[in-house]
JSON list of C-alpha atoms in Angstrom, two decimals:
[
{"chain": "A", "resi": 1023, "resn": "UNK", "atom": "CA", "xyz": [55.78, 103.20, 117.72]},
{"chain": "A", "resi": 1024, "resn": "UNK", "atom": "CA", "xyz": [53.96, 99.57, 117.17]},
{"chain": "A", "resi": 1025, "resn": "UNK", "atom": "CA", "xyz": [52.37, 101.92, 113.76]},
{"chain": "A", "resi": 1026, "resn": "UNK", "atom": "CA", "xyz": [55.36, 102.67, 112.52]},
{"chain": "A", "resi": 1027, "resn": "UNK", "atom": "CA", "xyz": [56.99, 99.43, 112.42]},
{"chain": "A", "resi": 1028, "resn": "UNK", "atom": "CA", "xyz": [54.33, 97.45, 111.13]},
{"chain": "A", "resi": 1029, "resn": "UNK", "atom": "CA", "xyz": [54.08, 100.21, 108.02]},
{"chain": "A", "resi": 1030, "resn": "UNK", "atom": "CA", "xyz": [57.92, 99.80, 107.44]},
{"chain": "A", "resi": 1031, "resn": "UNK", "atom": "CA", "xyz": [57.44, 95.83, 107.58]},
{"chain": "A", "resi": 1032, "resn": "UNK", "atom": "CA", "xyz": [54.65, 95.96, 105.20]},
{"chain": "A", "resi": 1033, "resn": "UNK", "atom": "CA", "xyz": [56.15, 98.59, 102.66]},
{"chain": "A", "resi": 1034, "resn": "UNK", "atom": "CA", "xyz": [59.30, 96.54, 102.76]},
{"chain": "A", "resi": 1035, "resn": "UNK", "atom": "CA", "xyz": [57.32, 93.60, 101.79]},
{"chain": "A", "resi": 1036, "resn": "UNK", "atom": "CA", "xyz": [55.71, 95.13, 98.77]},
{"chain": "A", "resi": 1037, "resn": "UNK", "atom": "CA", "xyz": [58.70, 96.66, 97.67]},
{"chain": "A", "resi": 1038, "resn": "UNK", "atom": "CA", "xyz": [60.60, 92.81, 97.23]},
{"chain": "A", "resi": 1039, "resn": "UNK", "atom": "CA", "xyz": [57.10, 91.71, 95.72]},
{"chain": "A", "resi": 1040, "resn": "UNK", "atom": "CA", "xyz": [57.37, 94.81, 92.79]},
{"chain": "A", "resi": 1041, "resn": "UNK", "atom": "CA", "xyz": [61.43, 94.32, 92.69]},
{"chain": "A", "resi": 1042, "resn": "UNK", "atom": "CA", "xyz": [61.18, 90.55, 91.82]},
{"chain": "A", "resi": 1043, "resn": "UNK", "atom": "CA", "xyz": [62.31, 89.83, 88.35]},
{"chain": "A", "resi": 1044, "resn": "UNK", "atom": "CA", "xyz": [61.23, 88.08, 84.90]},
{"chain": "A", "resi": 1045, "resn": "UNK", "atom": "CA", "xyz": [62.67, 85.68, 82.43]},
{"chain": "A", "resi": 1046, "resn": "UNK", "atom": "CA", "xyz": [61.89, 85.30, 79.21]},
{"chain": "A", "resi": 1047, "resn": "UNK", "atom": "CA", "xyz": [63.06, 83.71, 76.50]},
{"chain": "A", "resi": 1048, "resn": "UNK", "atom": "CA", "xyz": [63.70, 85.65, 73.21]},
{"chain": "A", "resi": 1049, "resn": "UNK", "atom": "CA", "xyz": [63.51, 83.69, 69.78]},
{"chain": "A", "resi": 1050, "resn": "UNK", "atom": "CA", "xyz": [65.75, 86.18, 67.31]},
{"chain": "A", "resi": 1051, "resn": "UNK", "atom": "CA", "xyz": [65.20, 86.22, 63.67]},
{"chain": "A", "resi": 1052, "resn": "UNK", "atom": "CA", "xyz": [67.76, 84.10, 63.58]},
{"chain": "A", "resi": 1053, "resn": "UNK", "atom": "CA", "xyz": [66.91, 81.00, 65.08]},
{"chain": "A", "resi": 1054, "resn": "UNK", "atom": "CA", "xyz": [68.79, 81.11, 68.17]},
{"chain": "A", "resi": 1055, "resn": "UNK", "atom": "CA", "xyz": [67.16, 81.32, 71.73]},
{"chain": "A", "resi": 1056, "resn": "UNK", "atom": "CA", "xyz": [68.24, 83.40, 74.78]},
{"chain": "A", "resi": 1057, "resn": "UNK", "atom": "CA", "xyz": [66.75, 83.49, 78.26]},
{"chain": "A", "resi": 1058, "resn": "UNK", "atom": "CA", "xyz": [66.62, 87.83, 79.19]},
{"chain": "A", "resi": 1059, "resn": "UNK", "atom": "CA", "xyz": [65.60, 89.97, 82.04]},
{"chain": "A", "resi": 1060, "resn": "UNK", "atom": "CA", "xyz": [63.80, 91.98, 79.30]},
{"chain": "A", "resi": 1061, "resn": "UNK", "atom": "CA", "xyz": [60.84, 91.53, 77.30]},
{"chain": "A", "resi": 1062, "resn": "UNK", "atom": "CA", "xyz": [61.44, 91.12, 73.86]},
{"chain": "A", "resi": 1063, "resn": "UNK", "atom": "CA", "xyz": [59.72, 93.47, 71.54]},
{"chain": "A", "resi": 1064, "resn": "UNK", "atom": "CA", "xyz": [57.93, 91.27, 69.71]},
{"chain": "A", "resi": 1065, "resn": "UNK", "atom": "CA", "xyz": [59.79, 92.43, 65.97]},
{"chain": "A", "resi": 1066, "resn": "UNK", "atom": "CA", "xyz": [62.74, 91.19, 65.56]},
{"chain": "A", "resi": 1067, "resn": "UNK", "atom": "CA", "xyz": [62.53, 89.07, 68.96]},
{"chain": "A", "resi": 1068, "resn": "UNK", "atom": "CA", "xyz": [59.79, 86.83, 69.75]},
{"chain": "A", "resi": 1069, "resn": "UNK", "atom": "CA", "xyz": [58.73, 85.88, 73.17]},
{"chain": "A", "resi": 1070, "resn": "UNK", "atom": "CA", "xyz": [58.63, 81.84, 73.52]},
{"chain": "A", "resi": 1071, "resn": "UNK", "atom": "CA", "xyz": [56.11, 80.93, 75.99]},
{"chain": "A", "resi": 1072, "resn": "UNK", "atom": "CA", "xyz": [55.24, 82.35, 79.49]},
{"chain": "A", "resi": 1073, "resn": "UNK", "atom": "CA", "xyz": [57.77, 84.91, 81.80]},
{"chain": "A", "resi": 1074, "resn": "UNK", "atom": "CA", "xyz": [59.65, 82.84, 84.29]},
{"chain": "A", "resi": 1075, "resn": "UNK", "atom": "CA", "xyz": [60.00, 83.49, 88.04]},
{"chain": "A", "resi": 1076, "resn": "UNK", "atom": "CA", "xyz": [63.58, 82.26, 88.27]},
{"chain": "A", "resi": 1077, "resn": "UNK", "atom": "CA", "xyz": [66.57, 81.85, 85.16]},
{"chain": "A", "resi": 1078, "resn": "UNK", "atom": "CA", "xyz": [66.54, 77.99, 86.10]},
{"chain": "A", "resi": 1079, "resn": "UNK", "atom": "CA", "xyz": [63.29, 77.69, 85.15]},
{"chain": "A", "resi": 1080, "resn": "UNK", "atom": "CA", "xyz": [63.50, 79.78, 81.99]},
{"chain": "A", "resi": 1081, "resn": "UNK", "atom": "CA", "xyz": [66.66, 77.63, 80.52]},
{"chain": "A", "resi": 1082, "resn": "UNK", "atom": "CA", "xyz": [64.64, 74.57, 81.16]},
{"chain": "A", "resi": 1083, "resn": "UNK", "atom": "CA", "xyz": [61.96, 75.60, 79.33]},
{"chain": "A", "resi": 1084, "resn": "UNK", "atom": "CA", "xyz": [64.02, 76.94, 76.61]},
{"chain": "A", "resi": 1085, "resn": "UNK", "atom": "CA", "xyz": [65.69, 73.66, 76.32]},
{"chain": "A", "resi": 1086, "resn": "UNK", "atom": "CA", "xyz": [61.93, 71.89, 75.57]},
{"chain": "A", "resi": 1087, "resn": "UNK", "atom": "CA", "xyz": [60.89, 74.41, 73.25]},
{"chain": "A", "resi": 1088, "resn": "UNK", "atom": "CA", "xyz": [60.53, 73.35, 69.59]},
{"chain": "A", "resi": 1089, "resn": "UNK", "atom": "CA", "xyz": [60.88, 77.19, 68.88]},
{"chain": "A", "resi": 1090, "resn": "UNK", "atom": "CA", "xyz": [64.32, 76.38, 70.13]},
{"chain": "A", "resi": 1091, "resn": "UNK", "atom": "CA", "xyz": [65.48, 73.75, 68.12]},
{"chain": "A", "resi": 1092, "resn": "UNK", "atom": "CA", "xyz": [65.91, 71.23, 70.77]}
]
């Protein structure tokens, strides 16, 4: 019984660990930035530095970036 909790604890654990998300922000063709969940293609959307853990983090980081405007 002690087996079969500590396998659901652990494959509960990596499940949260593969479910947490990205943020990246996405320079467009036409200047503007966006923060996304999705990672831009790299065409007509750029990728502006590193993916962010959390969408706080992302926005401040957009707001810094010369890519930006800001």
């Amino acid at each position: 019984m002690l087996r079969i909790v500590l396998a659901a604890c652990v494959m509960l654990s990596a499940g949260q660990t593969l479910a947490a998300s990205q943020y990246y922000i996405q320079h467009a063709a036409g200047g503007k930035c966006t923060v996304s969940q999705h990672k831009p293609n790299g065409k007509s959307e750029m990728q502006v530095g590193k993916a962010f853990k959390t969408m706080t983090e992302a926005e401040r980081a957009m707001k810094s970036a010369h890519e930006c405007g800001y």
